[in-house]
Amino acid sequence: MTHYAVGLMSGTSLDGVDAALVEISGVNLETKVRLIDFLTIPFLPKMKKQIEKSLSIEESSNALLCSLNVELGEVFGEAVLEICKKNNLDSSTLLFVASHGQTIFHMPNGLDGFVPSTLQLGESSVIAERTKTTVISDFRYRDMAVGGQGAPIVPYSELVLYQDAKVTRILQNIGGIGNATILPSGGETDTLAFDTGPGNMIIDELCRHFYQVEYDDEGNFARQGMVNEEVLESLMAHPYIQKKAPKTTGREDFGKEYTANLLKKYQLSANDWIRTATMFTAKSIAETIAPFAKGKTELIIGGGGSYNKVLIVMLKELLPEMTVKTQEDLGYSSEAKEAIAMAILGNQTYHRLPSNVPSATGAFREVILGKVTYYS
Amino acid sequence: MTHYAVGLMSGTSLDGVDAALVEISGVNLETKVRLIDFLTIPFLPKMKKQIEKSLSIEESSNALLCSLNVELGEVFGEAVLEICKKNNLDSSTLLFVASHGQTIFHMPNGLDGFVPSTLQLGESSVIAERTKTTVISDFRYRDMAVGGQGAPIVPYSELVLYQDAKVTRILQNIGGIGNATILPSGGETDTLAFDTGPGNMIIDELCRHFYQVEYDDEGNFARQGMVNEEVLESLMAHPYIQKKAPKTTGREDFGKEYTANLLKKYQLSANDWIRTATMFTAKSIAETIAPFAKGKTELIIGGGGSYNKVLIVMLKELLPEMTVKTQEDLGYSSEAKEAIAMAILGNQTYHRLPSNVPSATGAFREVILGKVTYYS
């Protein structure tokens, strides 16, 4: 039987919340999912500021996180209502809403004095009340409880959506950070997935710094700059880039502070900086994924970075052995990819079935991800 | 069919985690529950310090809360394993574990710049993995999403356990804070419940300050002191004491800072301070609950405060119109009461049934409380 469901994703780029309305049926690798509609509700500047504060060790507090959890829940609920209304659907008829939540902290390997843990906010109880339907949330914790990194979380959905009988497919998502999933051909499930390093995070930070805009639209700034090889080399020396997969990173490694330090260290023109950072993203992706080409191999790029034309050209040049496509080329919406993934994971949980991929996260077994908040 | 379940409570007194192993069957007001065993796992000093840090707006941070959530989950899981082992039971045969979590922040009415919200920690995914069973957690949020105070949370369990056909019963729990539930006689369900004000919180803080001990054992310090009427009067003038029920308070109102300020303001001997604080607790309870006596009325005292003999005598003197009993007199364990309550609430959620009491919390309707984390 076919049901409607909504997947919600609120990524590290802090743009807002993505909602994907899907038609879904079946379970496991036989899940059939069709995107009906997709929309993004941008965070209001005040909300964005609250989130940024909550991401800082110094500025965050119990009261802030407590309150933000509910405030985000309201925004997430609103996104569901809006996409349902747009499609003349009563949200209470959804089978479920699956919400990733806003990542506030992710330390899969711990940190001095702190144990491995992760924290996503966006209260499911609030979403359930606003939408009058079952909500599935908090997908990452359960994988970490079985020794996984809690990331990447989307590979199961990628197996469902993209695996091909004959072609090795590498899915590269370029959001705030970059993450890749290697899908072997022919129905094998031991996909490998990992964060490649920075996605748009440094580029966006530079655009804000130099131009007070949020991102490099189509790569237009990068197009006018030159790569500074010395700086690039020093960026590529970052310990994360060298580290072996499966590995996971976050805002902590390549965020605001990291970029601020770079700006102090090197004096480049605005566009040279942006092009160098764009090449850093491209090269860190290319070097990490190149060894996984096997037979006919396609690289499929999704996320906000897939709209950066300079970045795509760089990747094509760096990876001549692969066919480089964007998700749009395959008929999928780049933007919607992660929100659709949430719906697929939520569908598994709804049916009390696992959806982590141990070969991707390092978990020692498959588990049912997330928590279920029942509306009725 | 009768099942085993474990309820976990980790209160504002920060003593440790209480685990109640129960036999449970039926649902709604026909729920039958029998306590099999009860134990408390005290927090290690290091854990207690981490919790105290997390309770402070200044000292808490995203990383601390993120990590503490998992660390508490481990302790809670350990408590389940221990009570099961003691009773030769495999934890995987439990129908569920119901965990309240450690309250880190509770602001039912918001706070400047913050929306009404609450935050309990103790990751359910970790408890599920350690115990190999379904975990139900985060009971308070859902009530707040329908306009409730998210507290008190136990009244539904009190209806199940204590309602009498002919006698009005007032249940007074004296933990870190004090809370009362009014159970009308004869099967009516519109119980009223509210926090009366401080429980042992101020007394404990004074014992730590003057004697470096955690509480006033049987009221032995209070017994040797005198009530200072001037200080008592000023304490009773606290706005919360005057406020109308349903109302809810927490560590924020009567915690460490509150007591530290009192100590600066008034100079009394140690035992006079402790007796005065004990009378404050007794009088704030008596004045709040006296108007609810109706026909034959019993006051049943539970929580750590029920072991404070001086406090019990004060309550008997202040409320001569009521028969004052402790939970032990009724054959219930005072200590186990809240952990048993969690099992009763968890049982409702497990069966997708509501368990908030709108007349107690101010919610505009009944809802299914909590989130379900499935082990399999």
PDB file of C-alpha atoms in Angstrom, chain B residues 170-355:
ATOM      1  CA  ILE B 170      -3.820  13.941  48.989  1.00  0.00           C
ATOM      2  CA  LEU B 171      -0.474  12.547  47.958  1.00  0.00           C
ATOM      3  CA  GLN B 172       2.408  14.713  48.972  1.00  0.00           C
ATOM      4  CA  ASN B 173       5.767  13.825  47.508  1.00  0.00           C
ATOM      5  CA  ILE B 174       8.750  15.440  49.203  1.00  0.00           C
ATOM      6  CA  GLY B 175      11.789  15.110  46.975  1.00  0.00           C
ATOM      7  CA  GLY B 176      14.081  17.973  46.042  1.00  0.00           C
ATOM      8  CA  ILE B 177      10.878  19.912  45.538  1.00  0.00           C
ATOM      9  CA  GLY B 178       7.435  19.121  46.983  1.00  0.00           C
ATOM     10  CA  ASN B 179       4.459  18.162  44.865  1.00  0.00           C
ATOM     11  CA  ALA B 180       0.909  17.244  45.757  1.00  0.00           C
ATOM     12  CA  THR B 181      -1.851  15.365  43.961  1.00  0.00           C
ATOM     13  CA  ILE B 182      -5.456  15.646  45.046  1.00  0.00           C
ATOM     14  CA  LEU B 183      -7.348  12.428  44.324  1.00  0.00           C
ATOM     15  CA  PRO B 184     -11.086  12.930  44.677  1.00  0.00           C
ATOM     16  CA  SER B 185     -12.975   9.918  46.063  1.00  0.00           C
ATOM     17  CA  GLY B 186     -15.111   7.627  43.945  1.00  0.00           C
ATOM     18  CA  GLY B 187     -13.486   7.279  40.559  1.00  0.00           C
ATOM     19  CA  GLU B 188     -13.482  10.908  39.389  1.00  0.00           C
ATOM     20  CA  THR B 189     -10.473  11.596  37.230  1.00  0.00           C
ATOM     21  CA  ASP B 190     -10.123  15.337  37.485  1.00  0.00           C
ATOM     22  CA  THR B 191      -7.308  15.198  39.958  1.00  0.00           C
ATOM     23  CA  LEU B 192      -5.487  18.388  40.671  1.00  0.00           C
ATOM     24  CA  ALA B 193      -1.749  18.327  41.057  1.00  0.00           C
ATOM     25  CA  PHE B 194       0.903  20.936  41.594  1.00  0.00           C
ATOM     26  CA  ASP B 195       4.269  21.607  43.093  1.00  0.00           C
ATOM     27  CA  THR B 196       3.882  22.953  46.623  1.00  0.00           C
ATOM     28  CA  GLY B 197       7.319  24.574  46.675  1.00  0.00           C
ATOM     29  CA  PRO B 198      10.584  23.383  48.197  1.00  0.00           C
ATOM     30  CA  GLY B 199      10.887  19.788  49.396  1.00  0.00           C
ATOM     31  CA  ASN B 200      14.254  18.787  50.805  1.00  0.00           C
ATOM     32  CA  MET B 201      16.203  21.042  48.501  1.00  0.00           C
ATOM     33  CA  ILE B 202      16.927  23.910  50.890  1.00  0.00           C
ATOM     34  CA  ILE B 203      17.373  21.587  53.884  1.00  0.00           C
ATOM     35  CA  ASP B 204      19.887  19.495  51.947  1.00  0.00           C
ATOM     36  CA  GLU B 205      21.748  22.568  50.778  1.00  0.00           C
ATOM     37  CA  LEU B 206      22.025  23.796  54.378  1.00  0.00           C
ATOM     38  CA  CYS B 207      23.255  20.369  55.551  1.00  0.00           C
ATOM     39  CA  ARG B 208      25.950  20.484  52.893  1.00  0.00           C
ATOM     40  CA  HIS B 209      26.876  24.031  53.856  1.00  0.00           C
ATOM     41  CA  PHE B 210      27.034  23.542  57.618  1.00  0.00           C
ATOM     42  CA  TYR B 211      27.864  19.842  58.017  1.00  0.00           C
ATOM     43  CA  GLN B 212      29.167  18.621  54.639  1.00  0.00           C
ATOM     44  CA  VAL B 213      26.509  15.882  54.700  1.00  0.00           C
ATOM     45  CA  GLU B 214      23.891  15.364  52.012  1.00  0.00           C
ATOM     46  CA  TYR B 215      20.672  15.535  54.067  1.00  0.00           C
ATOM     47  CA  ASP B 216      19.187  15.824  57.563  1.00  0.00           C
ATOM     48  CA  ASP B 217      18.964  12.161  58.579  1.00  0.00           C
ATOM     49  CA  GLU B 218      15.559  11.607  60.265  1.00  0.00           C
ATOM     50  CA  GLY B 219      15.465  15.346  61.010  1.00  0.00           C
ATOM     51  CA  ASN B 220      18.165  15.069  63.687  1.00  0.00           C
ATOM     52  CA  PHE B 221      19.633  18.522  63.032  1.00  0.00           C
ATOM     53  CA  ALA B 222      16.216  20.185  62.833  1.00  0.00           C
ATOM     54  CA  ARG B 223      15.231  18.531  66.109  1.00  0.00           C
ATOM     55  CA  GLN B 224      18.031  20.457  67.886  1.00  0.00           C
ATOM     56  CA  GLY B 225      17.159  23.859  66.409  1.00  0.00           C
ATOM     57  CA  MET B 226      14.514  26.540  66.834  1.00  0.00           C
ATOM     58  CA  VAL B 227      12.352  28.094  64.135  1.00  0.00           C
ATOM     59  CA  ASN B 228      13.198  31.750  63.534  1.00  0.00           C
ATOM     60  CA  GLU B 229       9.789  33.263  62.900  1.00  0.00           C
ATOM     61  CA  GLU B 230      11.063  36.384  61.185  1.00  0.00           C
ATOM     62  CA  VAL B 231      13.076  34.375  58.655  1.00  0.00           C
ATOM     63  CA  LEU B 232      10.181  31.938  58.197  1.00  0.00           C
ATOM     64  CA  GLU B 233       7.804  34.780  57.427  1.00  0.00           C
ATOM     65  CA  SER B 234      10.172  36.190  54.855  1.00  0.00           C
ATOM     66  CA  LEU B 235      10.566  32.748  53.250  1.00  0.00           C
ATOM     67  CA  MET B 236       6.803  32.302  53.074  1.00  0.00           C
ATOM     68  CA  ALA B 237       6.568  35.612  51.219  1.00  0.00           C
ATOM     69  CA  HIS B 238       8.219  33.947  48.156  1.00  0.00           C
ATOM     70  CA  PRO B 239       5.957  34.639  45.168  1.00  0.00           C
ATOM     71  CA  TYR B 240       5.718  30.960  44.263  1.00  0.00           C
ATOM     72  CA  ILE B 241       4.129  30.048  47.597  1.00  0.00           C
ATOM     73  CA  GLN B 242       1.305  32.528  46.965  1.00  0.00           C
ATOM     74  CA  LYS B 243       0.712  31.473  43.352  1.00  0.00           C
ATOM     75  CA  LYS B 244      -2.433  29.504  42.487  1.00  0.00           C
ATOM     76  CA  ALA B 245      -2.398  25.848  41.393  1.00  0.00           C
ATOM     77  CA  PRO B 246      -1.812  24.224  38.947  1.00  0.00           C
ATOM     78  CA  LYS B 247       1.715  25.533  39.252  1.00  0.00           C
ATOM     79  CA  THR B 248       5.116  24.027  38.842  1.00  0.00           C
ATOM     80  CA  THR B 249       8.563  24.886  40.099  1.00  0.00           C
ATOM     81  CA  GLY B 250      12.018  23.388  40.045  1.00  0.00           C
ATOM     82  CA  ARG B 251      15.567  23.657  41.114  1.00  0.00           C
ATOM     83  CA  GLU B 252      15.660  27.118  39.549  1.00  0.00           C
ATOM     84  CA  ASP B 253      13.360  28.613  42.221  1.00  0.00           C
ATOM     85  CA  PHE B 254      14.724  27.059  45.402  1.00  0.00           C
ATOM     86  CA  GLY B 255      18.170  25.782  44.485  1.00  0.00           C
ATOM     87  CA  LYS B 256      21.765  26.449  45.376  1.00  0.00           C
ATOM     88  CA  GLU B 257      21.710  30.138  44.474  1.00  0.00           C
ATOM     89  CA  TYR B 258      18.507  30.768  46.404  1.00  0.00           C
ATOM     90  CA  THR B 259      19.964  29.160  49.535  1.00  0.00           C
ATOM     91  CA  ALA B 260      23.320  30.909  49.128  1.00  0.00           C
ATOM     92  CA  ASN B 261      21.480  34.241  49.041  1.00  0.00           C
ATOM     93  CA  LEU B 262      19.507  33.346  52.169  1.00  0.00           C
ATOM     94  CA  LEU B 263      22.716  32.485  54.009  1.00  0.00           C
ATOM     95  CA  LYS B 264      24.106  35.870  53.118  1.00  0.00           C
ATOM     96  CA  LYS B 265      20.955  37.649  54.238  1.00  0.00           C
ATOM     97  CA  TYR B 266      20.281  36.024  57.629  1.00  0.00           C
ATOM     98  CA  GLN B 267      22.680  34.936  60.364  1.00  0.00           C
ATOM     99  CA  LEU B 268      21.319  31.876  62.221  1.00  0.00           C
ATOM    100  CA  SER B 269      22.951  28.882  63.875  1.00  0.00           C
ATOM    101  CA  ALA B 270      23.191  25.760  61.743  1.00  0.00           C
ATOM    102  CA  ASN B 271      20.370  23.883  63.442  1.00  0.00           C
ATOM    103  CA  ASP B 272      18.105  26.930  63.668  1.00  0.00           C
ATOM    104  CA  TRP B 273      18.582  27.394  59.940  1.00  0.00           C
ATOM    105  CA  ILE B 274      17.773  23.753  59.255  1.00  0.00           C
ATOM    106  CA  ARG B 275      14.678  23.745  61.482  1.00  0.00           C
ATOM    107  CA  THR B 276      13.459  26.993  59.952  1.00  0.00           C
ATOM    108  CA  ALA B 277      13.905  25.575  56.449  1.00  0.00           C
ATOM    109  CA  THR B 278      12.124  22.381  57.510  1.00  0.00           C
ATOM    110  CA  MET B 279       9.204  24.458  58.811  1.00  0.00           C
ATOM    111  CA  PHE B 280       9.221  26.415  55.540  1.00  0.00           C
ATOM    112  CA  THR B 281       8.789  23.154  53.638  1.00  0.00           C
ATOM    113  CA  ALA B 282       6.059  21.972  56.041  1.00  0.00           C
ATOM    114  CA  LYS B 283       4.170  25.262  56.073  1.00  0.00           C
ATOM    115  CA  SER B 284       4.343  25.818  52.323  1.00  0.00           C
ATOM    116  CA  ILE B 285       2.892  22.327  51.876  1.00  0.00           C
ATOM    117  CA  ALA B 286       0.198  22.757  54.572  1.00  0.00           C
ATOM    118  CA  GLU B 287      -1.025  26.145  53.393  1.00  0.00           C
ATOM    119  CA  THR B 288      -1.188  25.015  49.787  1.00  0.00           C
ATOM    120  CA  ILE B 289      -3.077  21.769  50.362  1.00  0.00           C
ATOM    121  CA  ALA B 290      -5.369  22.677  53.305  1.00  0.00           C
ATOM    122  CA  PRO B 291      -8.158  24.064  51.065  1.00  0.00           C
ATOM    123  CA  PHE B 292      -8.480  20.704  49.302  1.00  0.00           C
ATOM    124  CA  ALA B 293      -9.644  18.658  52.311  1.00  0.00           C
ATOM    125  CA  LYS B 294     -13.136  17.299  51.519  1.00  0.00           C
ATOM    126  CA  GLY B 295     -14.982  14.792  53.722  1.00  0.00           C
ATOM    127  CA  LYS B 296     -12.700  12.164  55.165  1.00  0.00           C
ATOM    128  CA  THR B 297      -9.248  13.204  53.927  1.00  0.00           C
ATOM    129  CA  GLU B 298      -5.934  11.370  54.089  1.00  0.00           C
ATOM    130  CA  LEU B 299      -2.554  12.969  53.508  1.00  0.00           C
ATOM    131  CA  ILE B 300      -0.071  10.397  52.267  1.00  0.00           C
ATOM    132  CA  ILE B 301       3.551  11.450  52.308  1.00  0.00           C
ATOM    133  CA  GLY B 302       6.202   9.980  50.045  1.00  0.00           C
ATOM    134  CA  GLY B 303       9.693  10.775  48.821  1.00  0.00           C
ATOM    135  CA  GLY B 304      12.865  11.224  50.838  1.00  0.00           C
ATOM    136  CA  GLY B 305      11.134  13.774  53.069  1.00  0.00           C
ATOM    137  CA  SER B 306       8.860  11.073  54.464  1.00  0.00           C
ATOM    138  CA  TYR B 307      11.872   9.831  56.444  1.00  0.00           C
ATOM    139  CA  ASN B 308      12.344  13.224  58.109  1.00  0.00           C
ATOM    140  CA  LYS B 309      10.521  12.697  61.410  1.00  0.00           C
ATOM    141  CA  VAL B 310      10.545  16.360  62.393  1.00  0.00           C
ATOM    142  CA  LEU B 311       8.951  17.308  59.077  1.00  0.00           C
ATOM    143  CA  ILE B 312       6.209  14.680  59.521  1.00  0.00           C
ATOM    144  CA  VAL B 313       5.394  15.926  63.043  1.00  0.00           C
ATOM    145  CA  MET B 314       5.208  19.509  61.751  1.00  0.00           C
ATOM    146  CA  LEU B 315       2.776  18.465  59.013  1.00  0.00           C
ATOM    147  CA  LYS B 316       0.583  16.578  61.506  1.00  0.00           C
ATOM    148  CA  GLU B 317       0.432  19.672  63.722  1.00  0.00           C
ATOM    149  CA  LEU B 318      -0.274  22.019  60.841  1.00  0.00           C
ATOM    150  CA  LEU B 319      -3.014  19.793  59.352  1.00  0.00           C
ATOM    151  CA  PRO B 320      -5.028  18.401  62.285  1.00  0.00           C
ATOM    152  CA  GLU B 321      -8.069  17.854  60.062  1.00  0.00           C
ATOM    153  CA  MET B 322      -6.253  15.252  57.962  1.00  0.00           C
ATOM    154  CA  THR B 323      -5.065  11.739  58.740  1.00  0.00           C
ATOM    155  CA  VAL B 324      -1.347  11.871  57.967  1.00  0.00           C
ATOM    156  CA  LYS B 325       0.277   8.654  56.735  1.00  0.00           C
ATOM    157  CA  THR B 326       3.427   7.767  54.887  1.00  0.00           C
ATOM    158  CA  GLN B 327       3.421   5.582  51.808  1.00  0.00           C
ATOM    159  CA  GLU B 328       4.925   2.781  53.873  1.00  0.00           C
ATOM    160  CA  ASP B 329       1.780   2.825  56.037  1.00  0.00           C
ATOM    161  CA  LEU B 330      -0.156   1.937  52.865  1.00  0.00           C
ATOM    162  CA  GLY B 331       2.300  -0.762  51.923  1.00  0.00           C
ATOM    163  CA  TYR B 332       4.041   1.254  49.199  1.00  0.00           C
ATOM    164  CA  SER B 333       7.685   2.161  49.077  1.00  0.00           C
ATOM    165  CA  SER B 334       8.145   5.920  49.285  1.00  0.00           C
ATOM    166  CA  GLU B 335      11.409   5.725  47.491  1.00  0.00           C
ATOM    167  CA  ALA B 336      10.017   3.632  44.672  1.00  0.00           C
ATOM    168  CA  LYS B 337       6.924   5.731  44.014  1.00  0.00           C
ATOM    169  CA  GLU B 338       8.212   7.851  41.148  1.00  0.00           C
ATOM    170  CA  ALA B 339      10.039   5.001  39.442  1.00  0.00           C
ATOM    171  CA  ILE B 340       6.825   2.933  39.616  1.00  0.00           C
ATOM    172  CA  ALA B 341       4.992   5.932  38.165  1.00  0.00           C
ATOM    173  CA  MET B 342       7.333   5.884  35.161  1.00  0.00           C
ATOM    174  CA  ALA B 343       6.491   2.209  34.568  1.00  0.00           C
ATOM    175  CA  ILE B 344       2.757   3.027  34.607  1.00  0.00           C
ATOM    176  CA  LEU B 345       3.214   5.944  32.206  1.00  0.00           C
ATOM    177  CA  GLY B 346       5.473   3.828  30.009  1.00  0.00           C
ATOM    178  CA  ASN B 347       2.832   1.110  29.882  1.00  0.00           C
ATOM    179  CA  GLN B 348       0.300   3.621  28.589  1.00  0.00           C
ATOM    180  CA  THR B 349       2.688   4.861  25.907  1.00  0.00           C
ATOM    181  CA  TYR B 350       3.655   1.316  24.950  1.00  0.00           C
ATOM    182  CA  HIS B 351      -0.032   0.713  24.232  1.00  0.00           C
ATOM    183  CA  ARG B 352      -0.363   4.089  22.474  1.00  0.00           C
ATOM    184  CA  LEU B 353      -2.614   5.455  25.217  1.00  0.00           C
ATOM    185  CA  PRO B 354      -2.466   8.859  26.935  1.00  0.00           C
ATOM    186  CA  SER B 355      -1.208   9.413  30.468  1.00  0.00           C
TER     187      SER B 355
END
